[in-house]
Amino acid sequence: SERTLVLVKPDGVSRGLVGEVISRIERKGLSLVALELKHVSKELAEQHYAEHAERPFFGSLVEFITGGPVVAIVVEGVRAIAAFRQLAGGTDPVEKAVPGSIRGDFGTEVQYNLVHGSDSADSAKREIDLWFPNL
Ligand code: ATP
């Protein structure tokens, strides 16, 4: 069993998709270990997306993530990291995410792709420490 960090991004929260995302996590057989509605500081956003610091969309990504509350969730279960990536679908909601995935069912734009999930065991550890330092 392993843990992953899931975010319902500001677009997902404002569109009322928090329950939908949690419901899919639970129906997949994964468990919720910690959950918080959080207003994200610029510092936290920049640390979370540090690997994208040199990308042209970095400024706009940080602005987006800090633009409204997110729901941060620590999810646990067998193969939780890959399992949530599968639930989320590919980064581009139209070209990559398939119907039946969260992004494939509800998204259209690459930036406003509703959810985040850690992409490896190393990122999961780093991100859980960053978002839930007391866990
Ligand atoms: P996440 O890390 O949020 O789960 P991901 O791993 O599917 O997403 P990354 O390539 O790590 O995708 O990009 C991180 C986030 O940056 C994306 O989820 C998306 O919100 C945003 N993003 C990625 N590419 C672009 C782009 N070309 N233009 C605007 N925003 C982008």
PDB file of C-alpha atoms and ligand atoms in Angstrom:
ATOM      1  CA  SER A   1       0.000   0.000   0.000  1.00  0.00           C
ATOM      2  CA  GLU A   2       1.230   3.513  -0.787  1.00  0.00           C
ATOM      3  CA  ARG A   3       0.181   7.165  -0.499  1.00  0.00           C
ATOM      4  CA  THR A   4      -0.314   9.880  -3.104  1.00  0.00           C
ATOM      5  CA  LEU A   5      -1.197  13.567  -2.989  1.00  0.00           C
ATOM      6  CA  VAL A   6      -4.341  14.569  -4.833  1.00  0.00           C
ATOM      7  CA  LEU A   7      -5.445  18.154  -5.414  1.00  0.00           C
ATOM      8  CA  VAL A   8      -8.824  19.267  -6.630  1.00  0.00           C
ATOM      9  CA  LYS A   9      -7.626  22.455  -8.308  1.00  0.00           C
ATOM     10  CA  PRO A  10      -9.520  25.776  -8.075  1.00  0.00           C
ATOM     11  CA  ASP A  11     -11.493  25.051 -11.269  1.00  0.00           C
ATOM     12  CA  GLY A  12     -12.662  21.725  -9.852  1.00  0.00           C
ATOM     13  CA  VAL A  13     -13.694  23.334  -6.565  1.00  0.00           C
ATOM     14  CA  SER A  14     -15.530  26.251  -8.217  1.00  0.00           C
ATOM     15  CA  ARG A  15     -17.340  23.875 -10.568  1.00  0.00           C
ATOM     16  CA  GLY A  16     -18.592  21.783  -7.662  1.00  0.00           C
ATOM     17  CA  LEU A  17     -16.642  18.643  -8.583  1.00  0.00           C
ATOM     18  CA  VAL A  18     -15.113  17.907  -5.152  1.00  0.00           C
ATOM     19  CA  GLY A  19     -17.721  15.275  -4.312  1.00  0.00           C
ATOM     20  CA  GLU A  20     -17.386  13.698  -7.753  1.00  0.00           C
ATOM     21  CA  VAL A  21     -13.597  13.373  -7.387  1.00  0.00           C
ATOM     22  CA  ILE A  22     -13.819  11.979  -3.840  1.00  0.00           C
ATOM     23  CA  SER A  23     -16.533   9.584  -4.925  1.00  0.00           C
ATOM     24  CA  ARG A  24     -14.357   8.198  -7.742  1.00  0.00           C
ATOM     25  CA  ILE A  25     -11.387   7.798  -5.360  1.00  0.00           C
ATOM     26  CA  GLU A  26     -13.561   5.851  -2.930  1.00  0.00           C
ATOM     27  CA  ARG A  27     -15.209   3.710  -5.604  1.00  0.00           C
ATOM     28  CA  LYS A  28     -11.754   2.774  -6.918  1.00  0.00           C
ATOM     29  CA  GLY A  29     -11.089   1.253  -3.485  1.00  0.00           C
ATOM     30  CA  LEU A  30      -8.650   3.895  -2.249  1.00  0.00           C
ATOM     31  CA  SER A  31      -8.901   5.538   1.192  1.00  0.00           C
ATOM     32  CA  LEU A  32      -8.722   9.125   2.361  1.00  0.00           C
ATOM     33  CA  VAL A  33      -6.021   9.710   4.967  1.00  0.00           C
ATOM     34  CA  ALA A  34      -6.155  13.514   5.228  1.00  0.00           C
ATOM     35  CA  LEU A  35      -8.214  16.211   3.560  1.00  0.00           C
ATOM     36  CA  GLU A  36      -8.161  19.992   3.713  1.00  0.00           C
ATOM     37  CA  LEU A  37      -9.730  22.943   1.887  1.00  0.00           C
ATOM     38  CA  LYS A  38      -6.812  25.286   1.496  1.00  0.00           C
ATOM     39  CA  HIS A  39      -6.088  28.763   0.201  1.00  0.00           C
ATOM     40  CA  VAL A  40      -2.725  28.317  -1.495  1.00  0.00           C
ATOM     41  CA  SER A  41       0.085  30.844  -0.963  1.00  0.00           C
ATOM     42  CA  LYS A  42       2.373  31.830  -3.831  1.00  0.00           C
ATOM     43  CA  GLU A  43       5.240  30.167  -1.941  1.00  0.00           C
ATOM     44  CA  LEU A  44       3.414  26.826  -1.661  1.00  0.00           C
ATOM     45  CA  ALA A  45       2.350  26.940  -5.326  1.00  0.00           C
ATOM     46  CA  GLU A  46       5.905  27.683  -6.467  1.00  0.00           C
ATOM     47  CA  GLN A  47       7.315  24.868  -4.357  1.00  0.00           C
ATOM     48  CA  HIS A  48       4.666  22.413  -5.503  1.00  0.00           C
ATOM     49  CA  TYR A  49       5.363  23.199  -9.170  1.00  0.00           C
ATOM     50  CA  ALA A  50       9.146  23.795  -8.757  1.00  0.00           C
ATOM     51  CA  GLU A  51       9.929  21.334 -11.576  1.00  0.00           C
ATOM     52  CA  HIS A  52       8.049  23.624 -13.995  1.00  0.00           C
ATOM     53  CA  ALA A  53       9.819  26.841 -12.914  1.00  0.00           C
ATOM     54  CA  GLU A  54      11.456  27.339 -16.328  1.00  0.00           C
ATOM     55  CA  ARG A  55       8.348  26.549 -18.383  1.00  0.00           C
ATOM     56  CA  PRO A  56       6.578  29.415 -20.177  1.00  0.00           C
ATOM     57  CA  PHE A  57       3.270  28.652 -18.424  1.00  0.00           C
ATOM     58  CA  PHE A  58       4.761  28.694 -14.887  1.00  0.00           C
ATOM     59  CA  GLY A  59       3.540  32.207 -13.957  1.00  0.00           C
ATOM     60  CA  SER A  60       0.049  31.552 -15.181  1.00  0.00           C
ATOM     61  CA  LEU A  61      -0.019  28.130 -13.476  1.00  0.00           C
ATOM     62  CA  VAL A  62       0.937  29.651 -10.107  1.00  0.00           C
ATOM     63  CA  GLU A  63      -1.674  32.399 -10.586  1.00  0.00           C
ATOM     64  CA  PHE A  64      -4.313  29.770 -11.373  1.00  0.00           C
ATOM     65  CA  ILE A  65      -3.501  27.556  -8.371  1.00  0.00           C
ATOM     66  CA  THR A  66      -3.495  30.527  -5.985  1.00  0.00           C
ATOM     67  CA  GLY A  67      -6.659  32.022  -7.524  1.00  0.00           C
ATOM     68  CA  GLY A  68      -9.141  30.106  -5.360  1.00  0.00           C
ATOM     69  CA  PRO A  69      -9.273  27.384  -2.739  1.00  0.00           C
ATOM     70  CA  VAL A  70      -8.068  23.867  -3.556  1.00  0.00           C
ATOM     71  CA  VAL A  71      -8.955  20.640  -1.807  1.00  0.00           C
ATOM     72  CA  ALA A  72      -5.791  18.725  -0.887  1.00  0.00           C
ATOM     73  CA  ILE A  73      -6.164  15.022  -0.131  1.00  0.00           C
ATOM     74  CA  VAL A  74      -3.760  12.301   0.941  1.00  0.00           C
ATOM     75  CA  VAL A  75      -4.999   9.112  -0.674  1.00  0.00           C
ATOM     76  CA  GLU A  76      -3.820   5.651   0.347  1.00  0.00           C
ATOM     77  CA  GLY A  77      -4.158   2.207  -1.136  1.00  0.00           C
ATOM     78  CA  VAL A  78      -2.666  -0.480  -3.319  1.00  0.00           C
ATOM     79  CA  ARG A  79      -0.841   1.222  -6.231  1.00  0.00           C
ATOM     80  CA  ALA A  80      -2.481   4.512  -5.195  1.00  0.00           C
ATOM     81  CA  ILE A  81      -0.119   6.704  -7.257  1.00  0.00           C
ATOM     82  CA  ALA A  82      -0.779   5.021 -10.600  1.00  0.00           C
ATOM     83  CA  ALA A  83      -4.399   4.304  -9.716  1.00  0.00           C
ATOM     84  CA  PHE A  84      -5.200   7.975  -9.206  1.00  0.00           C
ATOM     85  CA  ARG A  85      -3.280   8.971 -12.366  1.00  0.00           C
ATOM     86  CA  GLN A  86      -5.565   6.547 -14.182  1.00  0.00           C
ATOM     87  CA  LEU A  87      -8.674   8.055 -12.583  1.00  0.00           C
ATOM     88  CA  ALA A  88      -7.467  11.572 -13.525  1.00  0.00           C
ATOM     89  CA  GLY A  89      -6.605  10.806 -17.155  1.00  0.00           C
ATOM     90  CA  GLY A  90      -3.863  12.450 -19.234  1.00  0.00           C
ATOM     91  CA  THR A  91      -2.791  16.060 -18.737  1.00  0.00           C
ATOM     92  CA  ASP A  92      -4.654  17.355 -21.817  1.00  0.00           C
ATOM     93  CA  PRO A  93      -8.354  16.739 -21.108  1.00  0.00           C
ATOM     94  CA  VAL A  94      -9.270  16.471 -24.804  1.00  0.00           C
ATOM     95  CA  GLU A  95      -6.238  15.041 -26.623  1.00  0.00           C
ATOM     96  CA  LYS A  96      -5.005  12.661 -23.909  1.00  0.00           C
ATOM     97  CA  ALA A  97      -7.573  12.000 -21.179  1.00  0.00           C
ATOM     98  CA  VAL A  98     -10.092   9.362 -22.223  1.00  0.00           C
ATOM     99  CA  PRO A  99     -13.829   9.508 -21.507  1.00  0.00           C
ATOM    100  CA  GLY A 100     -14.466   7.869 -18.161  1.00  0.00           C
ATOM    101  CA  SER A 101     -11.532   9.680 -16.557  1.00  0.00           C
ATOM    102  CA  ILE A 102     -12.042  12.832 -14.466  1.00  0.00           C
ATOM    103  CA  ARG A 103     -10.332  15.109 -16.989  1.00  0.00           C
ATOM    104  CA  GLY A 104     -11.849  13.265 -19.950  1.00  0.00           C
ATOM    105  CA  ASP A 105     -15.356  13.596 -18.534  1.00  0.00           C
ATOM    106  CA  PHE A 106     -15.215  17.160 -17.199  1.00  0.00           C
ATOM    107  CA  GLY A 107     -12.320  19.128 -18.733  1.00  0.00           C
ATOM    108  CA  THR A 108     -11.391  20.870 -21.964  1.00  0.00           C
ATOM    109  CA  GLU A 109      -8.289  22.991 -21.262  1.00  0.00           C
ATOM    110  CA  VAL A 110      -4.749  21.831 -20.437  1.00  0.00           C
ATOM    111  CA  GLN A 111      -4.255  24.360 -17.652  1.00  0.00           C
ATOM    112  CA  TYR A 112      -7.752  23.969 -16.166  1.00  0.00           C
ATOM    113  CA  ASN A 113      -7.551  20.212 -15.873  1.00  0.00           C
ATOM    114  CA  LEU A 114      -9.312  19.935 -12.514  1.00  0.00           C
ATOM    115  CA  VAL A 115      -7.041  17.637 -10.516  1.00  0.00           C
ATOM    116  CA  HIS A 116      -3.446  16.860  -9.665  1.00  0.00           C
ATOM    117  CA  GLY A 117      -1.991  13.546  -8.609  1.00  0.00           C
ATOM    118  CA  SER A 118       1.632  12.794  -7.668  1.00  0.00           C
ATOM    119  CA  ASP A 119       3.496  11.136 -10.539  1.00  0.00           C
ATOM    120  CA  SER A 120       5.985   8.939  -8.624  1.00  0.00           C
ATOM    121  CA  ALA A 121       6.832   7.674  -5.148  1.00  0.00           C
ATOM    122  CA  ASP A 122       9.453  10.427  -4.774  1.00  0.00           C
ATOM    123  CA  SER A 123       7.006  13.190  -5.772  1.00  0.00           C
ATOM    124  CA  ALA A 124       4.320  11.726  -3.527  1.00  0.00           C
ATOM    125  CA  LYS A 125       6.639  11.886  -0.519  1.00  0.00           C
ATOM    126  CA  ARG A 126       7.819  15.404  -1.367  1.00  0.00           C
ATOM    127  CA  GLU A 127       4.287  16.683  -2.000  1.00  0.00           C
ATOM    128  CA  ILE A 128       2.701  15.073   1.075  1.00  0.00           C
ATOM    129  CA  ASP A 129       5.471  16.618   3.243  1.00  0.00           C
ATOM    130  CA  LEU A 130       4.823  19.977   1.570  1.00  0.00           C
ATOM    131  CA  TRP A 131       1.015  20.016   1.883  1.00  0.00           C
ATOM    132  CA  PHE A 132       0.638  18.089   5.151  1.00  0.00           C
ATOM    133  CA  PRO A 133       3.797  18.763   7.196  1.00  0.00           C
ATOM    134  CA  ASN A 134       2.096  17.460  10.353  1.00  0.00           C
ATOM    135  CA  LEU A 135       1.011  14.114   8.929  1.00  0.00           C
TER     136      LEU A 135
HETATM  137  P1  ATP B   1      -0.373  17.470 -12.416  1.00  0.00           P
HETATM  138  O1  ATP B   1       1.117  17.550 -12.086  1.00  0.00           O
HETATM  139  O2  ATP B   1      -1.127  18.725 -12.041  1.00  0.00           O
HETATM  140  O3  ATP B   1      -1.042  16.198 -12.006  1.00  0.00           O
HETATM  141  P2  ATP B   1       0.317  16.493 -14.939  1.00  0.00           P
HETATM  142  O4  ATP B   1       1.361  15.715 -14.239  1.00  0.00           O
HETATM  143  O5  ATP B   1      -0.717  15.786 -15.713  1.00  0.00           O
HETATM  144  O6  ATP B   1      -0.459  17.439 -13.982  1.00  0.00           O
HETATM  145  P3  ATP B   1       2.375  18.329 -15.764  1.00  0.00           P
HETATM  146  O7  ATP B   1       3.031  18.201 -17.077  1.00  0.00           O
HETATM  147  O8  ATP B   1       3.117  17.982 -14.521  1.00  0.00           O
HETATM  148  O9  ATP B   1       0.985  17.566 -15.864  1.00  0.00           O
HETATM  149  O10 ATP B   1       1.878  19.829 -15.656  1.00  0.00           O
HETATM  150  C1  ATP B   1       1.440  20.331 -14.432  1.00  0.00           C
HETATM  151  C2  ATP B   1       0.235  21.203 -14.637  1.00  0.00           C
HETATM  152  O11 ATP B   1       0.595  22.368 -15.363  1.00  0.00           O
HETATM  153  C3  ATP B   1      -0.876  20.560 -15.488  1.00  0.00           C
HETATM  154  O12 ATP B   1      -1.722  19.735 -14.745  1.00  0.00           O
HETATM  155  C4  ATP B   1      -1.589  21.776 -16.019  1.00  0.00           C
HETATM  156  O13 ATP B   1      -2.486  22.337 -15.054  1.00  0.00           O
HETATM  157  C5  ATP B   1      -0.453  22.755 -16.229  1.00  0.00           C
HETATM  158  N1  ATP B   1       0.061  22.706 -17.606  1.00  0.00           N
HETATM  159  C6  ATP B   1       0.786  21.712 -18.181  1.00  0.00           C
HETATM  160  N2  ATP B   1       1.092  22.000 -19.450  1.00  0.00           N
HETATM  161  C7  ATP B   1       0.541  23.212 -19.695  1.00  0.00           C
HETATM  162  C8  ATP B   1       0.496  24.088 -20.827  1.00  0.00           C
HETATM  163  N3  ATP B   1       1.075  23.751 -21.982  1.00  0.00           N
HETATM  164  N4  ATP B   1      -0.168  25.253 -20.695  1.00  0.00           N
HETATM  165  C9  ATP B   1      -0.741  25.618 -19.549  1.00  0.00           C
HETATM  166  N5  ATP B   1      -0.736  24.846 -18.433  1.00  0.00           N
HETATM  167  C10 ATP B   1      -0.110  23.670 -18.502  1.00  0.00           C
END
